[in-house]
């Protein structure tokens, strides 16, 4: 693959870096003004280009106008009555997947 090919890994990496930088600039400029932040993100088509993993929590919180992070904290501490079934299904379905070799290994919640 050549670097001019839009499907090459080099082209994607450069594009991802540019997109990531644009997200950081947007946060710096409009981070406190959520309405403006959302409008500019849509106008610049940043959502279609993807949200960098390191920024997903922050950006989705801002785009969803989440005001009270205590709600998330309370919900995340609640017991899930389906947790056991999810555990069983993951072990059955992804038994040979490298992320699930170890029970509750790296990359698992």
JSON list of C-alpha atoms in Angstrom, two decimals:
[
{"chain": "A", "resi": 1, "resn": "UNK", "atom": "CA", "xyz": [0.00, 0.00, 0.00]},
{"chain": "A", "resi": 2, "resn": "UNK", "atom": "CA", "xyz": [1.19, 3.47, -0.71]},
{"chain": "A", "resi": 3, "resn": "UNK", "atom": "CA", "xyz": [0.76, 6.36, 1.68]},
{"chain": "A", "resi": 4, "resn": "UNK", "atom": "CA", "xyz": [-1.47, 8.10, -0.85]},
{"chain": "A", "resi": 5, "resn": "UNK", "atom": "CA", "xyz": [-3.97, 5.26, -0.77]},
{"chain": "A", "resi": 6, "resn": "UNK", "atom": "CA", "xyz": [-6.90, 6.37, 1.43]},
{"chain": "A", "resi": 7, "resn": "UNK", "atom": "CA", "xyz": [-7.29, 2.81, 2.71]},
{"chain": "A", "resi": 8, "resn": "UNK", "atom": "CA", "xyz": [-3.68, 2.37, 3.81]},
{"chain": "A", "resi": 9, "resn": "UNK", "atom": "CA", "xyz": [-2.90, 2.23, 7.51]},
{"chain": "A", "resi": 10, "resn": "UNK", "atom": "CA", "xyz": [-0.60, 5.25, 7.21]},
{"chain": "A", "resi": 11, "resn": "UNK", "atom": "CA", "xyz": [-3.34, 7.40, 5.71]},
{"chain": "A", "resi": 12, "resn": "UNK", "atom": "CA", "xyz": [-5.77, 6.29, 8.40]},
{"chain": "A", "resi": 13, "resn": "UNK", "atom": "CA", "xyz": [-3.28, 7.01, 11.17]},
{"chain": "A", "resi": 14, "resn": "UNK", "atom": "CA", "xyz": [-2.61, 10.52, 9.89]},
{"chain": "A", "resi": 15, "resn": "UNK", "atom": "CA", "xyz": [-6.32, 11.17, 9.51]},
{"chain": "A", "resi": 16, "resn": "UNK", "atom": "CA", "xyz": [-6.98, 9.83, 13.01]},
{"chain": "A", "resi": 17, "resn": "UNK", "atom": "CA", "xyz": [-4.28, 12.12, 14.43]},
{"chain": "A", "resi": 18, "resn": "UNK", "atom": "CA", "xyz": [-5.78, 15.11, 12.67]},
{"chain": "A", "resi": 19, "resn": "UNK", "atom": "CA", "xyz": [-9.26, 14.25, 13.92]},
{"chain": "A", "resi": 20, "resn": "UNK", "atom": "CA", "xyz": [-7.96, 13.75, 17.45]},
{"chain": "A", "resi": 21, "resn": "UNK", "atom": "CA", "xyz": [-6.26, 17.15, 17.37]},
{"chain": "A", "resi": 22, "resn": "UNK", "atom": "CA", "xyz": [-9.48, 18.79, 16.14]},
{"chain": "A", "resi": 23, "resn": "UNK", "atom": "CA", "xyz": [-11.39, 17.24, 19.07]},
{"chain": "A", "resi": 24, "resn": "UNK", "atom": "CA", "xyz": [-8.82, 18.59, 21.54]},
{"chain": "A", "resi": 25, "resn": "UNK", "atom": "CA", "xyz": [-9.02, 22.05, 19.99]},
{"chain": "A", "resi": 26, "resn": "UNK", "atom": "CA", "xyz": [-12.81, 21.94, 20.14]},
{"chain": "A", "resi": 27, "resn": "UNK", "atom": "CA", "xyz": [-12.74, 20.99, 23.82]},
{"chain": "A", "resi": 28, "resn": "UNK", "atom": "CA", "xyz": [-10.27, 23.78, 24.60]},
{"chain": "A", "resi": 29, "resn": "UNK", "atom": "CA", "xyz": [-12.34, 26.36, 22.78]},
{"chain": "A", "resi": 30, "resn": "UNK", "atom": "CA", "xyz": [-15.93, 25.36, 23.63]},
{"chain": "A", "resi": 31, "resn": "UNK", "atom": "CA", "xyz": [-15.61, 22.89, 26.52]},
{"chain": "A", "resi": 32, "resn": "UNK", "atom": "CA", "xyz": [-17.61, 25.02, 28.95]},
{"chain": "A", "resi": 33, "resn": "UNK", "atom": "CA", "xyz": [-20.32, 25.94, 26.40]},
{"chain": "A", "resi": 34, "resn": "UNK", "atom": "CA", "xyz": [-21.98, 22.60, 25.70]},
{"chain": "A", "resi": 35, "resn": "UNK", "atom": "CA", "xyz": [-24.50, 23.92, 23.18]},
{"chain": "A", "resi": 36, "resn": "UNK", "atom": "CA", "xyz": [-21.81, 25.59, 21.10]},
{"chain": "A", "resi": 37, "resn": "UNK", "atom": "CA", "xyz": [-19.59, 22.51, 21.49]},
{"chain": "A", "resi": 38, "resn": "UNK", "atom": "CA", "xyz": [-22.31, 20.26, 20.10]},
{"chain": "A", "resi": 39, "resn": "UNK", "atom": "CA", "xyz": [-23.15, 22.62, 17.23]},
{"chain": "A", "resi": 40, "resn": "UNK", "atom": "CA", "xyz": [-19.51, 22.95, 16.12]},
{"chain": "A", "resi": 41, "resn": "UNK", "atom": "CA", "xyz": [-18.89, 19.18, 16.43]},
{"chain": "A", "resi": 42, "resn": "UNK", "atom": "CA", "xyz": [-21.85, 18.53, 14.13]},
{"chain": "A", "resi": 43, "resn": "UNK", "atom": "CA", "xyz": [-20.89, 21.29, 11.70]},
{"chain": "A", "resi": 44, "resn": "UNK", "atom": "CA", "xyz": [-17.32, 20.02, 11.37]},
{"chain": "A", "resi": 45, "resn": "UNK", "atom": "CA", "xyz": [-18.55, 16.41, 10.94]},
{"chain": "A", "resi": 46, "resn": "UNK", "atom": "CA", "xyz": [-16.30, 15.25, 13.76]},
{"chain": "A", "resi": 47, "resn": "UNK", "atom": "CA", "xyz": [-18.83, 12.71, 14.98]},
{"chain": "A", "resi": 48, "resn": "UNK", "atom": "CA", "xyz": [-18.77, 10.92, 11.64]},
{"chain": "A", "resi": 49, "resn": "UNK", "atom": "CA", "xyz": [-14.98, 10.81, 11.74]},
{"chain": "A", "resi": 50, "resn": "UNK", "atom": "CA", "xyz": [-14.99, 9.17, 15.16]},
{"chain": "A", "resi": 51, "resn": "UNK", "atom": "CA", "xyz": [-14.27, 10.09, 18.74]},
{"chain": "A", "resi": 52, "resn": "UNK", "atom": "CA", "xyz": [-10.81, 9.23, 20.08]},
{"chain": "A", "resi": 53, "resn": "UNK", "atom": "CA", "xyz": [-10.97, 6.54, 22.75]},
{"chain": "A", "resi": 54, "resn": "UNK", "atom": "CA", "xyz": [-9.27, 8.75, 25.34]},
{"chain": "A", "resi": 55, "resn": "UNK", "atom": "CA", "xyz": [-11.97, 11.41, 24.90]},
{"chain": "A", "resi": 56, "resn": "UNK", "atom": "CA", "xyz": [-15.13, 9.31, 24.50]},
{"chain": "A", "resi": 57, "resn": "UNK", "atom": "CA", "xyz": [-16.38, 9.68, 28.06]},
{"chain": "A", "resi": 58, "resn": "UNK", "atom": "CA", "xyz": [-15.83, 13.42, 28.14]},
{"chain": "A", "resi": 59, "resn": "UNK", "atom": "CA", "xyz": [-17.27, 14.08, 24.69]},
{"chain": "A", "resi": 60, "resn": "UNK", "atom": "CA", "xyz": [-20.38, 11.92, 25.08]},
{"chain": "A", "resi": 61, "resn": "UNK", "atom": "CA", "xyz": [-21.05, 13.51, 28.47]},
{"chain": "A", "resi": 62, "resn": "UNK", "atom": "CA", "xyz": [-20.89, 16.95, 26.86]},
{"chain": "A", "resi": 63, "resn": "UNK", "atom": "CA", "xyz": [-22.94, 15.97, 23.81]},
{"chain": "A", "resi": 64, "resn": "UNK", "atom": "CA", "xyz": [-25.63, 14.39, 25.98]},
{"chain": "A", "resi": 65, "resn": "UNK", "atom": "CA", "xyz": [-25.77, 17.46, 28.25]},
{"chain": "A", "resi": 66, "resn": "UNK", "atom": "CA", "xyz": [-25.09, 15.36, 31.34]},
{"chain": "A", "resi": 67, "resn": "UNK", "atom": "CA", "xyz": [-25.20, 17.71, 34.28]},
{"chain": "A", "resi": 68, "resn": "UNK", "atom": "CA", "xyz": [-24.97, 15.37, 37.23]},
{"chain": "A", "resi": 69, "resn": "UNK", "atom": "CA", "xyz": [-22.13, 12.86, 37.16]},
{"chain": "A", "resi": 70, "resn": "UNK", "atom": "CA", "xyz": [-23.38, 11.54, 40.51]},
{"chain": "A", "resi": 71, "resn": "UNK", "atom": "CA", "xyz": [-26.21, 9.84, 38.59]},
{"chain": "A", "resi": 72, "resn": "UNK", "atom": "CA", "xyz": [-23.68, 7.77, 36.66]},
{"chain": "A", "resi": 73, "resn": "UNK", "atom": "CA", "xyz": [-21.75, 6.92, 39.81]},
{"chain": "A", "resi": 74, "resn": "UNK", "atom": "CA", "xyz": [-24.91, 5.75, 41.56]},
{"chain": "A", "resi": 75, "resn": "UNK", "atom": "CA", "xyz": [-26.03, 3.69, 38.57]},
{"chain": "A", "resi": 76, "resn": "UNK", "atom": "CA", "xyz": [-22.61, 2.11, 38.10]},
{"chain": "A", "resi": 77, "resn": "UNK", "atom": "CA", "xyz": [-22.64, 0.88, 41.72]},
{"chain": "A", "resi": 78, "resn": "UNK", "atom": "CA", "xyz": [-26.05, -0.75, 41.41]},
{"chain": "A", "resi": 79, "resn": "UNK", "atom": "CA", "xyz": [-26.12, -4.53, 41.38]},
{"chain": "A", "resi": 80, "resn": "UNK", "atom": "CA", "xyz": [-26.93, -6.05, 38.00]},
{"chain": "A", "resi": 81, "resn": "UNK", "atom": "CA", "xyz": [-29.18, -9.09, 38.21]},
{"chain": "A", "resi": 82, "resn": "UNK", "atom": "CA", "xyz": [-27.85, -10.24, 34.81]},
{"chain": "A", "resi": 83, "resn": "UNK", "atom": "CA", "xyz": [-24.15, -10.15, 35.72]},
{"chain": "A", "resi": 84, "resn": "UNK", "atom": "CA", "xyz": [-23.87, -13.91, 36.26]},
{"chain": "A", "resi": 85, "resn": "UNK", "atom": "CA", "xyz": [-25.60, -14.70, 32.97]},
{"chain": "A", "resi": 86, "resn": "UNK", "atom": "CA", "xyz": [-23.36, -12.27, 31.09]},
{"chain": "A", "resi": 87, "resn": "UNK", "atom": "CA", "xyz": [-20.30, -13.90, 32.66]},
{"chain": "A", "resi": 88, "resn": "UNK", "atom": "CA", "xyz": [-21.48, -17.38, 31.62]},
{"chain": "A", "resi": 89, "resn": "UNK", "atom": "CA", "xyz": [-22.33, -16.26, 28.09]},
{"chain": "A", "resi": 90, "resn": "UNK", "atom": "CA", "xyz": [-18.99, -14.50, 27.59]},
{"chain": "A", "resi": 91, "resn": "UNK", "atom": "CA", "xyz": [-17.09, -17.59, 28.73]},
{"chain": "A", "resi": 92, "resn": "UNK", "atom": "CA", "xyz": [-19.16, -19.79, 26.42]},
{"chain": "A", "resi": 93, "resn": "UNK", "atom": "CA", "xyz": [-19.09, -17.48, 23.41]},
{"chain": "A", "resi": 94, "resn": "UNK", "atom": "CA", "xyz": [-15.56, -16.07, 23.55]},
{"chain": "A", "resi": 95, "resn": "UNK", "atom": "CA", "xyz": [-13.76, -19.04, 25.11]},
{"chain": "A", "resi": 96, "resn": "UNK", "atom": "CA", "xyz": [-10.85, -18.85, 22.63]},
{"chain": "A", "resi": 97, "resn": "UNK", "atom": "CA", "xyz": [-10.64, -15.05, 22.33]},
{"chain": "A", "resi": 98, "resn": "UNK", "atom": "CA", "xyz": [-7.33, -13.71, 23.67]},
{"chain": "A", "resi": 99, "resn": "UNK", "atom": "CA", "xyz": [-9.03, -11.05, 25.82]},
{"chain": "A", "resi": 100, "resn": "UNK", "atom": "CA", "xyz": [-10.96, -13.73, 27.69]},
{"chain": "A", "resi": 101, "resn": "UNK", "atom": "CA", "xyz": [-8.23, -16.32, 28.36]},
{"chain": "A", "resi": 102, "resn": "UNK", "atom": "CA", "xyz": [-8.08, -15.14, 31.96]},
{"chain": "A", "resi": 103, "resn": "UNK", "atom": "CA", "xyz": [-11.24, -14.64, 33.97]},
{"chain": "A", "resi": 104, "resn": "UNK", "atom": "CA", "xyz": [-11.71, -10.87, 34.46]},
{"chain": "A", "resi": 105, "resn": "UNK", "atom": "CA", "xyz": [-8.44, -10.26, 32.62]},
{"chain": "A", "resi": 106, "resn": "UNK", "atom": "CA", "xyz": [-7.13, -7.10, 31.01]},
{"chain": "A", "resi": 107, "resn": "UNK", "atom": "CA", "xyz": [-9.75, -5.30, 28.92]},
{"chain": "A", "resi": 108, "resn": "UNK", "atom": "CA", "xyz": [-12.70, -6.68, 30.86]},
{"chain": "A", "resi": 109, "resn": "UNK", "atom": "CA", "xyz": [-14.90, -4.77, 33.25]}
]
